[in-house]
Coordinates of C-alpha atoms in Angstrom, one line a residue:
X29 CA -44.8 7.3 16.4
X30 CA -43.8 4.3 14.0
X31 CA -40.6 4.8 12.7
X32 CA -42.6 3.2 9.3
X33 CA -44.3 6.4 9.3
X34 CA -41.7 9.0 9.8
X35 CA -39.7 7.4 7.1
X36 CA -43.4 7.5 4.9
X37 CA -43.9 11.1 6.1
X38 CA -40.0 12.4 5.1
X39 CA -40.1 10.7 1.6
X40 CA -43.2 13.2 0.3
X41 CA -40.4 16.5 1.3
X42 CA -39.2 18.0 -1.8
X43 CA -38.8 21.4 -3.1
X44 CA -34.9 23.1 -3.4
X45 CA -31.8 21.4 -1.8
X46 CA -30.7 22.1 1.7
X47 CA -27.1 24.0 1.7
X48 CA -26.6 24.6 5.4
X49 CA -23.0 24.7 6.6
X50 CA -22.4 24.0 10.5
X51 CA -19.9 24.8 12.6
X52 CA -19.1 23.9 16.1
X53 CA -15.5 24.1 18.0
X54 CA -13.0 22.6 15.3
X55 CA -15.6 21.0 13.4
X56 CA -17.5 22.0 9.8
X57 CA -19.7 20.2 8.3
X58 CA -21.3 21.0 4.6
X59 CA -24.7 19.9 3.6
X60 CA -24.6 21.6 0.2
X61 CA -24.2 18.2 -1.7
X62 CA -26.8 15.9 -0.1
X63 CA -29.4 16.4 -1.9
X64 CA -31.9 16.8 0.5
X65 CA -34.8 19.1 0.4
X66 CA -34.9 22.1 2.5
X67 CA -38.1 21.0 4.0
X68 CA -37.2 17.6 4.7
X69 CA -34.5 19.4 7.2
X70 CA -37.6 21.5 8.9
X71 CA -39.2 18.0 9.5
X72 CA -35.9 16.5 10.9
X73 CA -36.4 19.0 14.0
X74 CA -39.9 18.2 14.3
X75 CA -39.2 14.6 14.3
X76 CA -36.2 14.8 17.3
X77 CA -38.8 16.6 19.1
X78 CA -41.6 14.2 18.7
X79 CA -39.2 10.9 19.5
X80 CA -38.0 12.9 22.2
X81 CA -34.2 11.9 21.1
X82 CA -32.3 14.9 23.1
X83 CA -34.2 13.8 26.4
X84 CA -33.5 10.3 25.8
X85 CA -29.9 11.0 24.9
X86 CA -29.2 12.9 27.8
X87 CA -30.1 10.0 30.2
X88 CA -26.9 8.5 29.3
X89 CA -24.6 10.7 31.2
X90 CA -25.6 8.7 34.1
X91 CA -25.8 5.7 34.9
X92 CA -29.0 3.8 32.9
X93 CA -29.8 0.4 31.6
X94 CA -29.9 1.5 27.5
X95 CA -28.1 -1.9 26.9
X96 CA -31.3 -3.5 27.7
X97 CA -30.5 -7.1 26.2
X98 CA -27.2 -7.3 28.5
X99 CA -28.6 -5.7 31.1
X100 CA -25.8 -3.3 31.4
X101 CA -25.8 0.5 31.6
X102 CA -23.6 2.8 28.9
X103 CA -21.3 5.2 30.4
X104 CA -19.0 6.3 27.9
X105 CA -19.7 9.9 28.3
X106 CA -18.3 9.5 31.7
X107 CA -14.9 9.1 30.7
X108 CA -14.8 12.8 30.1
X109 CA -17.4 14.1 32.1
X110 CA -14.3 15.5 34.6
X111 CA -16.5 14.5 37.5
X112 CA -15.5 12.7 40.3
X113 CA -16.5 9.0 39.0
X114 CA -14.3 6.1 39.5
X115 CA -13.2 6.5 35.5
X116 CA -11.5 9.8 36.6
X117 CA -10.2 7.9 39.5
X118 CA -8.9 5.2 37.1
X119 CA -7.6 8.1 34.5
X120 CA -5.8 9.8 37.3
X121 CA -4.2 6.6 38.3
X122 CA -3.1 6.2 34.5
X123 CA -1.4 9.5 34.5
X124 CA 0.1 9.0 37.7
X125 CA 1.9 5.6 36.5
X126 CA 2.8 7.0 33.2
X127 CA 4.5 10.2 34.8
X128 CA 6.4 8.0 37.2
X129 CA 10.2 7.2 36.8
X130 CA 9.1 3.3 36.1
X131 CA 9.6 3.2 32.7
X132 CA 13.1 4.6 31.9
X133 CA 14.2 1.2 29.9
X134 CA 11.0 1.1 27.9
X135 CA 11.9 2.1 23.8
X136 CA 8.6 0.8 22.5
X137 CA 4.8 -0.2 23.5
X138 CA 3.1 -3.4 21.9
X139 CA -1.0 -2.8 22.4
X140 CA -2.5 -6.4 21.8
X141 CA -6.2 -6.2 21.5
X142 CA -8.7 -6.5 18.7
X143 CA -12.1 -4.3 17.7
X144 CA -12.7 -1.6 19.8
X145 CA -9.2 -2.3 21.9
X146 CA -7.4 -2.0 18.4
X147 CA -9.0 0.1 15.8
X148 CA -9.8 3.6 17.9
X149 CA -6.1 3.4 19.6
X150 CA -4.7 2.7 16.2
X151 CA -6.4 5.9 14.9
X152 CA -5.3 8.5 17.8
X153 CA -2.0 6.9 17.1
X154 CA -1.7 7.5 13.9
X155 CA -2.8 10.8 14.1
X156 CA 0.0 12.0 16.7
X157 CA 2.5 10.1 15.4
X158 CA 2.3 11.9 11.8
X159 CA 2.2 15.3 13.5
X160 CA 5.7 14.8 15.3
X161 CA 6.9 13.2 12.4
X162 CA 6.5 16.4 10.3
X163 CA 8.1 18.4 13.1
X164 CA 10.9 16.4 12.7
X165 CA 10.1 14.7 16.3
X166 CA 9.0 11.2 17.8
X167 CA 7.2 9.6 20.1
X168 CA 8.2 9.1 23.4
X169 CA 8.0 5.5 23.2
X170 CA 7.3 3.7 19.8
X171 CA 3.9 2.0 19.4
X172 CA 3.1 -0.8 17.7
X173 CA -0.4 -3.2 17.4
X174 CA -1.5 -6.5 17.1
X175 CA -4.8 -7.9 16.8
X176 CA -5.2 -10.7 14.7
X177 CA -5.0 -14.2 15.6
X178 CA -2.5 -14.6 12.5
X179 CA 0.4 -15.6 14.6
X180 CA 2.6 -13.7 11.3
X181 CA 1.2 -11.0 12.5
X182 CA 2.8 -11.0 16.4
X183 CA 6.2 -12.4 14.2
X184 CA 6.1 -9.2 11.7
X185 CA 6.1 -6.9 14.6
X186 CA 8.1 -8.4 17.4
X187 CA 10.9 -9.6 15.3
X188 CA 12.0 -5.8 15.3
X189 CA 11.8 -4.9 18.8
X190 CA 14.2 -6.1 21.8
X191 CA 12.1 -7.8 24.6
X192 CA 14.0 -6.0 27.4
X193 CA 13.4 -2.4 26.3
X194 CA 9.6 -3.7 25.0
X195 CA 6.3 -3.2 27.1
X196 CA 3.2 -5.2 26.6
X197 CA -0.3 -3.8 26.9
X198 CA -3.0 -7.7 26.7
X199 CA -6.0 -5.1 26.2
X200 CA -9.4 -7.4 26.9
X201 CA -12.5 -6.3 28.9
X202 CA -13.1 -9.6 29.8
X203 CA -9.8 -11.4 29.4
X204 CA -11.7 -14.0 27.5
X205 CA -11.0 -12.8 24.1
X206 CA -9.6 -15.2 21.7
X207 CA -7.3 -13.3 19.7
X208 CA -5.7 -11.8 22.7
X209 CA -5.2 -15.2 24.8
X210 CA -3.5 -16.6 21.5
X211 CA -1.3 -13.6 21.1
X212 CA -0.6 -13.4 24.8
X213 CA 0.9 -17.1 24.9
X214 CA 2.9 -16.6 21.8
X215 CA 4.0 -13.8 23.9
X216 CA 5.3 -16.1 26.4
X217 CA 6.9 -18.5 23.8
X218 CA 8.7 -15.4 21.8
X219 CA 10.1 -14.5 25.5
X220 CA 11.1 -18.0 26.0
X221 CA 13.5 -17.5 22.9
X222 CA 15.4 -15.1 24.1
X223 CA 16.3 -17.5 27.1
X224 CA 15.0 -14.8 29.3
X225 CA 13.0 -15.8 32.7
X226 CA 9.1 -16.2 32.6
X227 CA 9.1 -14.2 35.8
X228 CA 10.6 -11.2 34.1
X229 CA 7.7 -11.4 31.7
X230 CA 5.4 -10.0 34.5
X231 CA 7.9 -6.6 34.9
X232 CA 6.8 -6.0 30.8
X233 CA 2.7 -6.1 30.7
X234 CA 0.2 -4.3 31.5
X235 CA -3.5 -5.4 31.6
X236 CA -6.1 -3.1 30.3
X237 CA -9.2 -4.9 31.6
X238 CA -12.4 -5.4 34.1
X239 CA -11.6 -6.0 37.7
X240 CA -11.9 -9.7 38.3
X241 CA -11.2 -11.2 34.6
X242 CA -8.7 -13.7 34.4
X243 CA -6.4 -11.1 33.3
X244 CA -6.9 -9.1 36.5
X245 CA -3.8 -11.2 37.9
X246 CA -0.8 -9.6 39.9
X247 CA 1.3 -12.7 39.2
X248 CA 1.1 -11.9 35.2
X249 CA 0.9 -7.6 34.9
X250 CA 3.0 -5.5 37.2
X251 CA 0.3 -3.4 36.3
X252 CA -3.4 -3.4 35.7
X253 CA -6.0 -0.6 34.8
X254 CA -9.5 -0.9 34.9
X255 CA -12.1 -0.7 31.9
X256 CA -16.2 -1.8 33.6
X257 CA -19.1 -3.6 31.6
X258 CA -20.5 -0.1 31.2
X259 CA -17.9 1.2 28.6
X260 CA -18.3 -1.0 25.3
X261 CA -15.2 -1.6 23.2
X262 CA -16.2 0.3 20.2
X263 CA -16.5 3.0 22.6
X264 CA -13.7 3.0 24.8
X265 CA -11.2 4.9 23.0
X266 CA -11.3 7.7 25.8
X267 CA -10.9 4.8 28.4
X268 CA -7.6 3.3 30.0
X269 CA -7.9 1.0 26.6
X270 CA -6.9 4.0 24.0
X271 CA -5.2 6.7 26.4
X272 CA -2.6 3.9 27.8
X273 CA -0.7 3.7 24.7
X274 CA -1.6 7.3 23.8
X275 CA 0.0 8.9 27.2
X276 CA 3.2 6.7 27.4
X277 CA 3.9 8.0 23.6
X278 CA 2.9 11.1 23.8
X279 CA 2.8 12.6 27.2
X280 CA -0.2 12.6 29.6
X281 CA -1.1 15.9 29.1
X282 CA -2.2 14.6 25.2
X283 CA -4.4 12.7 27.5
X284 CA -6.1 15.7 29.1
X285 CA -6.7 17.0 25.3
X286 CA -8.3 14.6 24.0
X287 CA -11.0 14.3 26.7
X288 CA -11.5 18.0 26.7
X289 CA -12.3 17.6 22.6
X290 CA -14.5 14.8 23.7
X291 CA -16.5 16.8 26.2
X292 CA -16.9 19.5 23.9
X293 CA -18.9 17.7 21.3
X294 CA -20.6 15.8 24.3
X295 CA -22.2 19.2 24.8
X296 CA -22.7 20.3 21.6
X297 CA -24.6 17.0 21.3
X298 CA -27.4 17.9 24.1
X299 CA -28.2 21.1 22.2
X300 CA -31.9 20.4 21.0
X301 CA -31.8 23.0 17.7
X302 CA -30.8 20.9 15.0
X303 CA -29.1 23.5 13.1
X304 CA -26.3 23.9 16.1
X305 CA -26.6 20.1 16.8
X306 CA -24.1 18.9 14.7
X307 CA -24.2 14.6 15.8
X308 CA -28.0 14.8 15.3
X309 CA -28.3 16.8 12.1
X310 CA -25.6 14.8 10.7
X311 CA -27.5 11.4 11.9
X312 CA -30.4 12.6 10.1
X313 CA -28.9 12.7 6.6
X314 CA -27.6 9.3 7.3
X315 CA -31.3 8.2 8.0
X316 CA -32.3 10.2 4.6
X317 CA -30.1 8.7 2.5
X318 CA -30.5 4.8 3.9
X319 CA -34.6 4.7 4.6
X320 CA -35.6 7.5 1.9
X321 CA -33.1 6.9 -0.9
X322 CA -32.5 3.3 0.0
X323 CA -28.8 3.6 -0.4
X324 CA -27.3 0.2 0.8
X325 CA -23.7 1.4 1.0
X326 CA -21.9 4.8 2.1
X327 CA -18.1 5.3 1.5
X328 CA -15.9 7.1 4.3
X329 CA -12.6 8.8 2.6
X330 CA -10.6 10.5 5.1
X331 CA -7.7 13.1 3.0
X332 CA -5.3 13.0 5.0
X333 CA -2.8 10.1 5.4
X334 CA -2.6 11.0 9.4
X335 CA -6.4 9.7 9.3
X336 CA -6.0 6.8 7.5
X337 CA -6.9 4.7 10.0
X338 CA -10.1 6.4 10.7
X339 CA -12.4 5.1 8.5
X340 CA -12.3 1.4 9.3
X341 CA -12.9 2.9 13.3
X342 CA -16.2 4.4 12.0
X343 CA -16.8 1.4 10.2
X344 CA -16.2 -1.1 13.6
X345 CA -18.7 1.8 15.2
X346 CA -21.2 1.9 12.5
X347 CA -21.7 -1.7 11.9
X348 CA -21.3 -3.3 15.1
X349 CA -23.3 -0.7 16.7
X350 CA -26.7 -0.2 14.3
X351 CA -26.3 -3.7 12.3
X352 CA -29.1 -4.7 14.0
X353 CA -32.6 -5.8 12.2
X354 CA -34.8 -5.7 15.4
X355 CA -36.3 -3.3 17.5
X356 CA -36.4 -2.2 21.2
X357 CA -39.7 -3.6 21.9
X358 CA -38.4 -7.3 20.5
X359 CA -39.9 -6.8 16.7
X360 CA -38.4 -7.6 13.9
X361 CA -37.7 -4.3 12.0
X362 CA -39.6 -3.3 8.6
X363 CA -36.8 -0.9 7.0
X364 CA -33.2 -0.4 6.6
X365 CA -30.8 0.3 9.7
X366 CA -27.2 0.7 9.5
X367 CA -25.8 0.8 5.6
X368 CA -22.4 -1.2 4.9
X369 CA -19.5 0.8 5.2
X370 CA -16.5 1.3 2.6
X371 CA -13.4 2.7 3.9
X372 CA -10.8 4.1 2.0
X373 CA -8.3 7.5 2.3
X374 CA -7.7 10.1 -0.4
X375 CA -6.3 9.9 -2.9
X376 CA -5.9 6.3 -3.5
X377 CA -9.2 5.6 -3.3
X378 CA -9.6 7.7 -5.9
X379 CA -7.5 5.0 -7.8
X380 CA -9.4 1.9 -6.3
X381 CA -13.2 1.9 -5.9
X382 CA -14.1 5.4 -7.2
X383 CA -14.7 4.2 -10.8
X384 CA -17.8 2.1 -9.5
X385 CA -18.4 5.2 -7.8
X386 CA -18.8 7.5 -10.7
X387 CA -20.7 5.1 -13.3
X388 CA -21.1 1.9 -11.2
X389 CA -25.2 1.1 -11.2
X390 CA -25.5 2.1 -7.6
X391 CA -25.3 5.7 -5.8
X392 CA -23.2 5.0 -3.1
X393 CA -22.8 8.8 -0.9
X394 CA -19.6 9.4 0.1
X395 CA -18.6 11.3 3.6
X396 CA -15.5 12.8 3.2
X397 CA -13.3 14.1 5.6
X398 CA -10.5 17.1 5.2
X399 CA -8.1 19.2 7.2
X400 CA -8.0 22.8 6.3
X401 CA -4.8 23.9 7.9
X402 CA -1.9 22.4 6.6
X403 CA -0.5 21.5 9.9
X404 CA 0.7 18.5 9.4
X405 CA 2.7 19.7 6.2
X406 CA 3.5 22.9 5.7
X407 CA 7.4 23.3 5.9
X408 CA 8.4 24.1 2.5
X409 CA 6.3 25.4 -0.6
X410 CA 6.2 22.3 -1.9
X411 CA 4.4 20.8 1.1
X412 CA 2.1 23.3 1.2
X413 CA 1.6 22.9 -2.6
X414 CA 0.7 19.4 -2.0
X415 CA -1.2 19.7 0.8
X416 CA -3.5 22.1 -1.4
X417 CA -3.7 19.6 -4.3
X418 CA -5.2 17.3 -1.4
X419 CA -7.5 19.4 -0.6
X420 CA -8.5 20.3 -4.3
X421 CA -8.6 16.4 -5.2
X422 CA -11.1 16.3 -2.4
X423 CA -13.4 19.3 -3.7
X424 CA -13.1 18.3 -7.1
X425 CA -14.7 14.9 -6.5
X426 CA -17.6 16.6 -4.5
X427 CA -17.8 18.7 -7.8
X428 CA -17.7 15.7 -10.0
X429 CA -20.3 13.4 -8.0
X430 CA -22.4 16.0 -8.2
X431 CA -22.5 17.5 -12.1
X432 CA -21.3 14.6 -13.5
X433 CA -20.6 15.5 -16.8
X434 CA -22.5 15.0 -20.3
X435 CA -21.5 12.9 -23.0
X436 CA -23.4 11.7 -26.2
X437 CA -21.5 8.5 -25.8
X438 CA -22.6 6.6 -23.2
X439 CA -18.9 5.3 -21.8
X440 CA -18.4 9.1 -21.3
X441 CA -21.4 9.8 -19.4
X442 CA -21.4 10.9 -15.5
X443 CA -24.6 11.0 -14.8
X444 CA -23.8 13.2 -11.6
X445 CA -26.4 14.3 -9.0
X446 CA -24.6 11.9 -6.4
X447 CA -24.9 12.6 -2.7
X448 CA -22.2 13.7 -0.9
X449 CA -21.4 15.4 3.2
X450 CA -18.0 16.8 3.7
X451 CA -16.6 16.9 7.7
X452 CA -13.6 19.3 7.6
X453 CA -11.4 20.0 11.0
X454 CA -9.4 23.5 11.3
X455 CA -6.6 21.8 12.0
X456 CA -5.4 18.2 13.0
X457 CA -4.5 19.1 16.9
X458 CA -5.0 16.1 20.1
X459 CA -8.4 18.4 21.0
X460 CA -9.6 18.3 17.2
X461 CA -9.0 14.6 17.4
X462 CA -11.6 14.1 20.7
X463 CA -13.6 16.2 18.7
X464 CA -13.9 14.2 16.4
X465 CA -14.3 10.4 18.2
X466 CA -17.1 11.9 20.1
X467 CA -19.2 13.5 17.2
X468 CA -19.1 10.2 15.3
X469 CA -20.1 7.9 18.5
X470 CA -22.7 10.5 19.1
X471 CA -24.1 10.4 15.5
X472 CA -23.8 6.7 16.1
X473 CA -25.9 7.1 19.1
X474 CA -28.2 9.7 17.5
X475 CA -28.9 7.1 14.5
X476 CA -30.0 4.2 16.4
X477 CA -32.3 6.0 19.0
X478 CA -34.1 7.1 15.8
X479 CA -34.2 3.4 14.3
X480 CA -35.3 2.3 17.7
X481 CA -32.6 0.1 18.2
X482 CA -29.8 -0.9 20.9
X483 CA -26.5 0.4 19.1
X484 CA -24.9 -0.8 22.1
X485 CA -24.9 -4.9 22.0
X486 CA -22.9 -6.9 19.8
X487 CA -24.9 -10.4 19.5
X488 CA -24.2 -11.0 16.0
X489 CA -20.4 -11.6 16.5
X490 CA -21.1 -14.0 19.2
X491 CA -21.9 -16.9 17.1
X492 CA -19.1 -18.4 15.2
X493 CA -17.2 -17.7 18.3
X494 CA -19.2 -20.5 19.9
X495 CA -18.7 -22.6 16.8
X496 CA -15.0 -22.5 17.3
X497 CA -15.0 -24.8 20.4
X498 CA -16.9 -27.7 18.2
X499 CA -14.7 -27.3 15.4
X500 CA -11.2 -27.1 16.5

């Protein structure tokens, strides 16, 4: 079936507004505020029956050759699978080192890495981080993260920290990656400056990275843990490349957590009825509201400042995964694929971009994302008070986008009837948080088997790199 005529087929639905809610493990999702037709919903499962999307989707939890054009399988789901694959070899070997007695001297953990070895790391760090915080605790070890080749950036960071109690994680698949090598020899220069010896460097880094890369060296990492070709960066936050950082702060068993979230939404994701499916149904809207309503942007507000780094990880996932304007069999594509991306958190967004939002000249829909329980801040009344005018900032802009209100003068006008999804967790817990990476690479997934596209190359990105060698 063309996808020109599925997308020709679902733009005739009509009739009253789907207002499913769906829940699975910490996970709700509300449909109320799309603004898609309650038929257009019955067609969706049709459609993932007739494209065959759960049997194609669950050939990836073993090994397969989906990244056709680099002839590579994708294994990500393995990571969690708790089979006996040599990831869970590698994890194992991961906990083992970070329960070890090794690291006594060790105050604080610099991740250098960029994309996919940055931005999903940076997230589950975040997200910990704020929840010890509010009990009034702290990491075990401090983390920190640099990514861009700005060399103020690697000065901004390790100006604060003490070499000797520091430890370096050069996170690369290939070792080839620009931004890292730069980093890693200003690495070597900033340890020079402390008139300490380059062969102590070695007792301070850890490479997260393929066997064989020129990182993979014993005379540069005391250390060195193993990420293949199969496991793409935008999806390796459940590798050795997020759960490094994330066990030595917070404890291996956070480890074990995560995964276990991620494997719970990696089953909820083979389950072919769409209205318990909550990745597919949720990649359908998506598809309605870029090839149907031929939005060109979608906003991703995350309320809650322990998130804040999430939307620009969904963005990296989105955009590098379905930017793509040709399809599977080589043909240039004739409709829309993956929207732009705007990420922002609540409320300040609310202060930034929304204005465009509510009476700009396009309808941008908005996914928001919310935590119920006030976990993360819920010590005094006054927390909790604030947590609740969070939440209600969040409902009232679903409320607003979608009634608008009327005005006779024009400058006063919301026109309202703006599409909107809201993703709300129970509560912000290490399990929630696996939940959560694994329903949006899913969707992810989900969205470009129905585009007919490989989400899982990176071509576009590979050009100016090349350039770089003629101009510098």
């Amino acid at each position: 079936m063309k996808r020109s005529d599925i997308f020709k087929e679902l733009s005739t639905c009509q009739g009253h507004y789907n207002n499913h809610n769906l829940v699975s493990n910490d996970i709700e999702i509300n449909f109320s505020h799309s603004k898609i037709p309650e038929e257009a919903f019955k067609k969706f499962d049709h459609l993932t029956k007739s494209l065959q999307i759960i049997d194609i989707f669950n050939s990836f939890f073993s090994d397969n050759n989906h990244n056709f054009t680099e002839d590579r399988s994708v294994n990500h789901h393995q990571l969690r699978s708790q089979t006996a694959t040599p990831y869970t070899h590698e994890m194992n070997r991961l906990i083992d080192f970070i329960n070890s007695d090794s690291l006594s001297h060790i105050t604080d953990v610099v991740q250098i890495g960029i994309g996919g070895s940055h931005l999903g790391p940076q997230t589950l760090y975040d997200c910990l981080e704020a929840q010890l915080i509010n009990e009034n605790q702290y990491p075990h070890l401090k983390g920190h993260f640099i990514s861009n080749i700005d060399p103020i950036e690697f000065k901004y960071y390790t100006s604060k920290l003490n070499p000797k109690t520091t430890l370096f994680l050069i996170a690369s698949k290939s070792g080839s990656t620009l931004e890292v090598n730069s980093n890693f020899k200003l690495l070597k220069q900033w340890w020079n400056t402390h008139n300490l010896p380059d062969a102590q460097l070695k007792d301070h880094c850890i490479a997260l990275t393929s066997k064989h890369s020129t990182l993979d060296d014993s005379a540069l990492f005391f250390k060195r843990f193993y990420i293949d070709e199969s496991i793409g960066g935008r999806f390796s936050t459940t590798s050795v490349i997020g759960m490094c950082i994330i066990g030595l702060c917070f404890g291996s068993n956070i480890i074990s957590e995560i995964l276990a979230g991620a494997l719970a939404m990696d089953i909820n994701a083979k389950l072919p009825n769409i209205s318990e499916n909550l990745a597919l149904v949720s990649s359908w809207e998506h598809i309605w509201q870029r090839n149907i309503k031929n939005y060109s942007l979608r906003a991703m507000l995350a309320y809650s400042y322990a998130l804040r780094s999430f939307p620009a990880f969904i963005q990296q996932l989105t955009c590098e995964s379905n930017g793509k304007s040709v399809d599977k069999n080589n043909e240039r594509l004739s409709y829309k694929t993956a929207p732009m991306i705007i990420a922002g958190i609540g409320t300040n967004a609310q202060h930034s971009f929304f204005q465009l939002i509510h009476q700009g000249t396009d309808t941008i829909p908005i996914e928001f994302i919310g935590i119920k329980q006030s976990n993360l801040a819920a010590k005094t009344d006054l927390e909790k008070n604030a947590h609740n005018l969070l939440l209600a900032n969040l409902n009232a802009q679903i409320k607003a986008l979608d009634e608008g209100e009327y005005s006779a003068n024009n400058h006063f006008l919301f026109k309202g009837n703006k599409p909107s999804l809201s993703i709300t967790l129970k509560s912000l817990t290490p399990h929630s948080l696996g939940q959560l990476i694994a329903y949006y690479e899913n969707k992810t997934m989900f969205e470009g088997l129905i585009w007919n596209i490989n989400s899982f190359d990176q071509i576009g990105v590979q050009l100016a790199k090349k350039l770089i060698k003629e101009i510098t």
